[in-house]
Coordinates of C-alpha atoms and ligand atoms in Angstrom, one line a residue:
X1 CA 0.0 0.0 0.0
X2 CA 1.7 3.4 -1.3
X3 CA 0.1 6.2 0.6
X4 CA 0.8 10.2 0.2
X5 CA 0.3 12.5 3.5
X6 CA 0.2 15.8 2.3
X7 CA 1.1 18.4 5.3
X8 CA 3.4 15.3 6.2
X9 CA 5.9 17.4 8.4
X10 CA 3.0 19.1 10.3
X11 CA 1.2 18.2 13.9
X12 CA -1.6 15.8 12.4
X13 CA 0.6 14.6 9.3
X14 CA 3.8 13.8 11.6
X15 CA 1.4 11.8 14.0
X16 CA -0.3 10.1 10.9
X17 CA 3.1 9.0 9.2
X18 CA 4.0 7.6 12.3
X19 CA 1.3 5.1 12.3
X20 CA 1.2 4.2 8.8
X21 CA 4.5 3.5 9.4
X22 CA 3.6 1.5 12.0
X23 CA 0.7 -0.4 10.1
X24 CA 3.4 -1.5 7.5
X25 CA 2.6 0.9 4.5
X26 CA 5.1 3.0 2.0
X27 CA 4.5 6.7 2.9
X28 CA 5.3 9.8 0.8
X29 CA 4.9 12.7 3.3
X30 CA 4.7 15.8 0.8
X31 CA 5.2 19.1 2.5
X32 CA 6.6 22.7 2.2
X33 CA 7.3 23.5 5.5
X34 CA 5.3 27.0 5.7
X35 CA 4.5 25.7 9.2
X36 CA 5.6 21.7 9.5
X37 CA 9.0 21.1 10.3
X38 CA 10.9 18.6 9.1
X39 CA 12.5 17.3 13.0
X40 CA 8.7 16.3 13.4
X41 CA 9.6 13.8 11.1
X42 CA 13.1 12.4 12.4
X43 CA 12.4 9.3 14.2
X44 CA 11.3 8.5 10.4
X45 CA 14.2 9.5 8.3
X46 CA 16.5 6.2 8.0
X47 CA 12.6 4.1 7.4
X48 CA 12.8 2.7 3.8
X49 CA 9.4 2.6 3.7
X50 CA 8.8 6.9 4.0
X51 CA 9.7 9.3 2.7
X52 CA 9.5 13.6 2.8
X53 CA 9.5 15.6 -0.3
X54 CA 9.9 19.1 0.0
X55 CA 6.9 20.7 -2.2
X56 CA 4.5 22.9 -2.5
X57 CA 0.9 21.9 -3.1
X58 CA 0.1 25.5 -4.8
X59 CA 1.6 24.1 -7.9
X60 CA 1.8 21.2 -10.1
X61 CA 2.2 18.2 -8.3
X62 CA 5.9 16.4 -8.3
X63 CA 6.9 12.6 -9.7
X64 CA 5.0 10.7 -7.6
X65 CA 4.6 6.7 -8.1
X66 CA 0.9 5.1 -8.0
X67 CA -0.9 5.8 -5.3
X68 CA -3.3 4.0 -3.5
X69 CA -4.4 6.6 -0.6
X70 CA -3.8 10.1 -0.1
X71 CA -4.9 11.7 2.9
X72 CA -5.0 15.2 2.7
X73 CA -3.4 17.3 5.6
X74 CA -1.8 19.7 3.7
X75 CA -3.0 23.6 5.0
X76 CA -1.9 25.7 8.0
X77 CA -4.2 25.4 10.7
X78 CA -3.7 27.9 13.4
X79 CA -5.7 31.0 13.4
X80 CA -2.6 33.4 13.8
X81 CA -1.2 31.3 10.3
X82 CA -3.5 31.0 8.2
X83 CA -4.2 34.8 8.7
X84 CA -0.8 35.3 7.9
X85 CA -0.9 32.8 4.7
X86 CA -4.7 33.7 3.8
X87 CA -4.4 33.3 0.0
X88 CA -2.2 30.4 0.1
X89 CA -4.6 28.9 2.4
X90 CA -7.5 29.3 0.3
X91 CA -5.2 28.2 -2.7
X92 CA -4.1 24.9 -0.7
X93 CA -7.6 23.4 0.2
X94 CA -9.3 24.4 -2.7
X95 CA -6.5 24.0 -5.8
X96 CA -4.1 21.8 -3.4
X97 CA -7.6 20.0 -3.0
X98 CA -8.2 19.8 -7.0
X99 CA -4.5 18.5 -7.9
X100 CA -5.0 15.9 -5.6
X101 CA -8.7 14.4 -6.9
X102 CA -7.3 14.3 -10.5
X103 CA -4.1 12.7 -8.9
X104 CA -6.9 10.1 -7.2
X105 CA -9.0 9.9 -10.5
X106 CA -5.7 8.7 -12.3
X107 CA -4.6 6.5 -10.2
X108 CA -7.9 5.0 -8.5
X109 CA -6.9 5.9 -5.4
X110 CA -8.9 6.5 -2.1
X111 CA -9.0 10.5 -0.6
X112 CA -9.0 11.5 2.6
X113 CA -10.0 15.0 3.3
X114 CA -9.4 17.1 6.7
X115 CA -11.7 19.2 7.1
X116 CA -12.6 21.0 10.3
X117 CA -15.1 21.8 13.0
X118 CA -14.7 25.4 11.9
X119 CA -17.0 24.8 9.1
X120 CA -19.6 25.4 11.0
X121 CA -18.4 28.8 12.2
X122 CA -19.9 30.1 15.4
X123 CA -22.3 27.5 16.3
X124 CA -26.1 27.9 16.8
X125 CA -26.9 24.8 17.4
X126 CA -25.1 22.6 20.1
X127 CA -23.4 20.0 20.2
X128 CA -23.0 20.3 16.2
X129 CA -24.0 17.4 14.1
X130 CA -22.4 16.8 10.5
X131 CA -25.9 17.8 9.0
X132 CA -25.8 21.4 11.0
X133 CA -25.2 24.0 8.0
X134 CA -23.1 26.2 10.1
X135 CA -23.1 29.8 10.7
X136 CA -20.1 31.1 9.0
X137 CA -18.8 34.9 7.8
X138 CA -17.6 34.6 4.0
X139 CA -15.5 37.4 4.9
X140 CA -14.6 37.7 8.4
X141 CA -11.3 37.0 9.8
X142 CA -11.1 33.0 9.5
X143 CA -13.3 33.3 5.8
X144 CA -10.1 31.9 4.3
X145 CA -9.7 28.7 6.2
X146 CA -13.7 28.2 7.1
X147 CA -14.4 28.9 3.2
X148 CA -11.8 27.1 1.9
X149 CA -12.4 24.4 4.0
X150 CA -16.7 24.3 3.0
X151 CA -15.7 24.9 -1.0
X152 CA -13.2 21.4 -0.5
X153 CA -16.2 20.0 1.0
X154 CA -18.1 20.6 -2.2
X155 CA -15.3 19.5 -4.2
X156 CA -15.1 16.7 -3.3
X157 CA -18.2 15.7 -3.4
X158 CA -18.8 16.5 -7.0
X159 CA -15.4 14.6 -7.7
X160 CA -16.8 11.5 -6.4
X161 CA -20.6 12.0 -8.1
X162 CA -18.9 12.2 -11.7
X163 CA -16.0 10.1 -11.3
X164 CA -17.2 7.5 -8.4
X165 CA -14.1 7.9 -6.9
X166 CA -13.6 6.7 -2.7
X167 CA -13.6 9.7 -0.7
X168 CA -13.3 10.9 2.7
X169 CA -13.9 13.9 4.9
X170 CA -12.9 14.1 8.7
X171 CA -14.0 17.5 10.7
X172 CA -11.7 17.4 12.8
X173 CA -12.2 19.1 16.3
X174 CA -9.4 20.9 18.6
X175 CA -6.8 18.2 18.6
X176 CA -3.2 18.8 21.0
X177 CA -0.2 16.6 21.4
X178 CA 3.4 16.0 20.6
X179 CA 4.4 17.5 17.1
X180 CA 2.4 20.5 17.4
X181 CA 5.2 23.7 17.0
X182 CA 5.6 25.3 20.1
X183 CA 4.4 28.6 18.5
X184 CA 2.0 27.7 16.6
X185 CA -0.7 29.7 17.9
X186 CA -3.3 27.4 19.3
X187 CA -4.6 27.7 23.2
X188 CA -3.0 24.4 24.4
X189 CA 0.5 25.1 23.4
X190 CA 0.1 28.8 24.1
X191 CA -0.8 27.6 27.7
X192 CA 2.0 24.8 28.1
X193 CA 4.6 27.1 26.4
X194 CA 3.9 30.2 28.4
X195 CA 3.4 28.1 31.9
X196 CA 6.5 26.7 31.4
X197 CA 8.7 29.2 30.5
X198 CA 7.3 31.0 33.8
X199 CA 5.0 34.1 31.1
X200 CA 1.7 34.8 32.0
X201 CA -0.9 33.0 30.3
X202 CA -3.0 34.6 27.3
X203 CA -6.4 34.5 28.0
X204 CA -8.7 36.2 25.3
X205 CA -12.0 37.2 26.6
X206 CA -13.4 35.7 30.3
X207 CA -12.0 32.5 29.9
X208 CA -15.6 30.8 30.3
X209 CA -15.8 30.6 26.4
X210 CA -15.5 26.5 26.1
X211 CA -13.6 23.9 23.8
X212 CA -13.6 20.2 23.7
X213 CA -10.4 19.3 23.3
X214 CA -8.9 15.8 21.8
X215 CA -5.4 14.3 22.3
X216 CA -3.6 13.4 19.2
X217 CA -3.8 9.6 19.0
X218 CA -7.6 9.3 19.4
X219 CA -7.8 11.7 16.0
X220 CA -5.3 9.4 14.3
X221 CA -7.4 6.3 15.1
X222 CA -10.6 7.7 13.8
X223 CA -8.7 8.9 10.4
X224 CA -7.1 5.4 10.4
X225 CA -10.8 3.5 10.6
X226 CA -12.8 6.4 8.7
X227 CA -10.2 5.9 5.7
X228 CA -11.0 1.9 6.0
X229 CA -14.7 2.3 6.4
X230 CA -17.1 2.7 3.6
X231 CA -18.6 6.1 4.3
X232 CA -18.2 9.4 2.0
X233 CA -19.9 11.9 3.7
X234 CA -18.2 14.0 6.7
X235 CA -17.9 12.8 9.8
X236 CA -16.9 14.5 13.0
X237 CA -14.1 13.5 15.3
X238 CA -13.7 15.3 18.5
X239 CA -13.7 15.1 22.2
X240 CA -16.8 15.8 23.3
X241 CA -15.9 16.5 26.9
X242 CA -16.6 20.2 27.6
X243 CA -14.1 22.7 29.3
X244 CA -13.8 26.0 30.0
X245 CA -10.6 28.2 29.1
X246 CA -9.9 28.5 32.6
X247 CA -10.3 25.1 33.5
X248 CA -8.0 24.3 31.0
X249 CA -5.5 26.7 32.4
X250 CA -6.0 26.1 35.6
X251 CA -5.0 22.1 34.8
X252 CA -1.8 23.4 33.0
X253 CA -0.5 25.4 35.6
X254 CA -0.9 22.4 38.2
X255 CA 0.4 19.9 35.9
X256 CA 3.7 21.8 34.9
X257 CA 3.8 23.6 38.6
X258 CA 4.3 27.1 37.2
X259 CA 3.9 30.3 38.9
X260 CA 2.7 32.2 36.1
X261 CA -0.3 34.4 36.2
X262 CA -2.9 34.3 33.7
X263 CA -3.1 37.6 31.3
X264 CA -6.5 38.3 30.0
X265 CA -7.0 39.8 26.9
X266 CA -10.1 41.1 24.6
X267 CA -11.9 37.9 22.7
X268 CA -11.0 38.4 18.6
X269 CA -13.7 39.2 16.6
X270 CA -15.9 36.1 15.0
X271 CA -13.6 33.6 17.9
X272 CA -16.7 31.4 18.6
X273 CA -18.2 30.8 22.0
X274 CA -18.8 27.2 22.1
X275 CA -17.6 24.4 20.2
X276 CA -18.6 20.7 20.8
X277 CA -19.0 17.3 18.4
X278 CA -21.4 15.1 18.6
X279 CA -19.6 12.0 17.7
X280 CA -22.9 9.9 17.3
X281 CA -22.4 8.7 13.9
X282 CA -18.2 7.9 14.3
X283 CA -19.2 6.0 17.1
X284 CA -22.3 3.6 14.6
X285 CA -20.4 3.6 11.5
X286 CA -16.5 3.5 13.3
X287 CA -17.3 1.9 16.4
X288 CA -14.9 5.1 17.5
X289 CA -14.6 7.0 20.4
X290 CA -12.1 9.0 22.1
X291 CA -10.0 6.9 24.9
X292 CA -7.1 9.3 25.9
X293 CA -8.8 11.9 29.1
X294 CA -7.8 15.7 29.1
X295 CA -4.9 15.1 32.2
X296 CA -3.8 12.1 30.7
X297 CA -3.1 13.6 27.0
X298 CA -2.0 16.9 28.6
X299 CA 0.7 15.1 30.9
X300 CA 2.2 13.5 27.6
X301 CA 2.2 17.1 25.3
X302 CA 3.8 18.6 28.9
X303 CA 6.9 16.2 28.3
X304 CA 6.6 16.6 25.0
X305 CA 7.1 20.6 25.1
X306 CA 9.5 20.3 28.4
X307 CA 12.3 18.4 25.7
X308 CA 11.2 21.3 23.1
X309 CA 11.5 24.2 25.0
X310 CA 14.7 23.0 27.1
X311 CA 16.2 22.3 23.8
X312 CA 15.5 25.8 22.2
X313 CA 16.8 26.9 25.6
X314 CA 20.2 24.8 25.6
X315 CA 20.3 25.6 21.9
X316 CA 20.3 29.4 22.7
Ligands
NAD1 N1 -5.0 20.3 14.7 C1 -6.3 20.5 14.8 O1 -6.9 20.7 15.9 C2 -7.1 20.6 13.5 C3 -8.5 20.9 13.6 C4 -9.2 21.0 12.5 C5 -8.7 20.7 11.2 N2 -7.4 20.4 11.1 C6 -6.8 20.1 9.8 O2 -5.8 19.1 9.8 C7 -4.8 19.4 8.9 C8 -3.4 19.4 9.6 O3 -3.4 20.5 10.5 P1 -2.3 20.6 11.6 O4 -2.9 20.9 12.9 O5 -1.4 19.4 11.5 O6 -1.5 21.9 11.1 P2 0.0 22.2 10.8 O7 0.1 23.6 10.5 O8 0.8 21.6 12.0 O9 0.3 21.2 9.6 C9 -0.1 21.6 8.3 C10 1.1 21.1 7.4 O10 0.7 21.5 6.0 C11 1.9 22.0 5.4 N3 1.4 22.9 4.3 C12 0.6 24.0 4.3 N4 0.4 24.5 3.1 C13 1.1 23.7 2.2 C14 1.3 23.7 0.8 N5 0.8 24.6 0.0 N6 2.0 22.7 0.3 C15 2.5 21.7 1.0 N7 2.4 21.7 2.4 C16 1.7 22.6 3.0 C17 2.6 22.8 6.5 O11 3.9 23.1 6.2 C18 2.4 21.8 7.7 O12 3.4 20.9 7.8 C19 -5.2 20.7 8.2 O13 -5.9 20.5 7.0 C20 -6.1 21.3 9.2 O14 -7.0 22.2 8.6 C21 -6.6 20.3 12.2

């Protein structure tokens, strides 16, 4: 089995090749390292079975041999990227998307899409279903991922109505864990960064705003079975286990024993209140469902970012 992970050298891409690996397939990881890195993928560099190619998806796709999966995790993810790369991110999920559907048409291969829970914007309805339509800006400050993200959706769909081709969409929900950059942006390695180097500890808004947040393995297992399944239409996979901002703080700072004070800041504009899956149909069609608890995930990304940040420290 010959299988492409685009966005290879990024948090969810690192994580996947490492279980492909694992599960005995040939892996391509195709990135361009706007926000991957290429350490992510170390522990996989002497493999014969993987490899990394350096590319970017905003242009025509490079020698490749057949393939028979491609998962698709190619586009930056954090808010604070993706505003800073908006055109390339509309450019990667919607013509990254397109390059890689005629790249599955020729080859008969099976696509995987990741989408997000940010298609559905900021929620009216709660928890959000797949069938909830969302409630999304078309030009506020996340258009270019949320957008981008909804027009793949479409995409792919007509794809696999006129050329019957297998394909795949996970929306995935706030996932931490080992391999995500230490500045990349999102609230759980904001938090661990922060509470270990002894800053304060960005809060935007009150703090009671809620996520439900997912450790990285539990994603990679419902990727893993939603690829092997049967099913084309999205599917949500998420934690549905509800915290607050300040409960997730509050963990963080006991877990890594910092003294660091918590910084509150205002809420950016369209940053949505509440955001929750309900993981219903993953659990009937998957037989999935998260396994890995908020203090037990965050006690593995703490060591993880201890070894990062001590060695950006030690490095100087
Ligand atoms: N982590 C989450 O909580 C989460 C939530 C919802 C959706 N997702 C989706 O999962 C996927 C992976 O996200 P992540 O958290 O690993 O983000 P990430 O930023 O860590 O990884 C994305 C990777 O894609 C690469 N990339 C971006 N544009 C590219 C291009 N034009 N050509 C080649 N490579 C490119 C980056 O260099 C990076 O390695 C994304 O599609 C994202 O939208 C992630």
């Amino acid at each position: 089995m010959t299988t492409l992970v685009t966005g290879g050298a990024g948090f969810v891409g690192a994580n996947l090749c490492e279980r492909l690996i694992a599960d005995g397939e040939t892996v391509i990881a195709l990135d361009n390292l706007v926000t991957g890195r290429a350490s992510n993928l170390a522990a996989l560099e002497s493999n014969p079975a993987f490899t990394l190619i350096t590319h970017d998806l905003n242009e025509e796709l490079p020698e490749l041999p057949r393939l028979d999966r491609i998962y698709h995790c190619a586009s930056p993810a954090s808010p604070p990227e993706y505003q800073k790369f908006p055109i390339e991110t509309l450019l990667v999920n919607a013509e990254g998307t397109r390059r890689l559907l005629d790249r599955a048409v020729e080859d008969g291969a099976r696509f995987l899409f990741t989408s997000t829970s940010e298609v559905y914007g900021d929620p009216l309805d709660h928890p959000q279903r797949e069938d909830y339509r969302g409630h999304v800006s078309s030009t506020g400050p996340r258009s270019m991922y949320d957008e981008s993200k909804r027009y793949a959706e479409a995409l792919i769909t007509a794809y696999a109505g006129r050329y019957g081709i297998e394909t795949r969409i996970v929306r995935i929900f706030n996932t931490y864990g080992p391999h995500m950059a230490p500045h990349d942006g999102r609230v759980v390695s904001n938090f661990i960064v922060q509470a270990i180097k002894g800053e304060p500890l960005t809060m935007y808004g009150t703090g009671q705003q809620t996520r439900s947040f997912q450790y990285v393995d539990d994603l990679i297992e419902g990727m893993v079975r939603l690829m092997n399944s049967s099913y084309s239409g999205p599917v949500n996979i998420g934690n549905p286990n509800e915290f607050t901002m300040l409960e997730l703080a509050t963990k963080v700072l006991a877990k890594t024993g910092s003294q660091s004070e918590i910084e509150f800041l205002p809420l950016p504009v369209d940053d949505p209140n509440r955001r929750r899956p309900d993981i219903t149909l993953a659990k009937t069609l998957l037989g999935w469902e998260p396994r890995v608890s908020l203090d037990e995930g965050l006690t593995k990304t703490i060591a993880y970012y201890r070894s990062q940040v001590l060695g950006e420290v030690a490095a100087g």
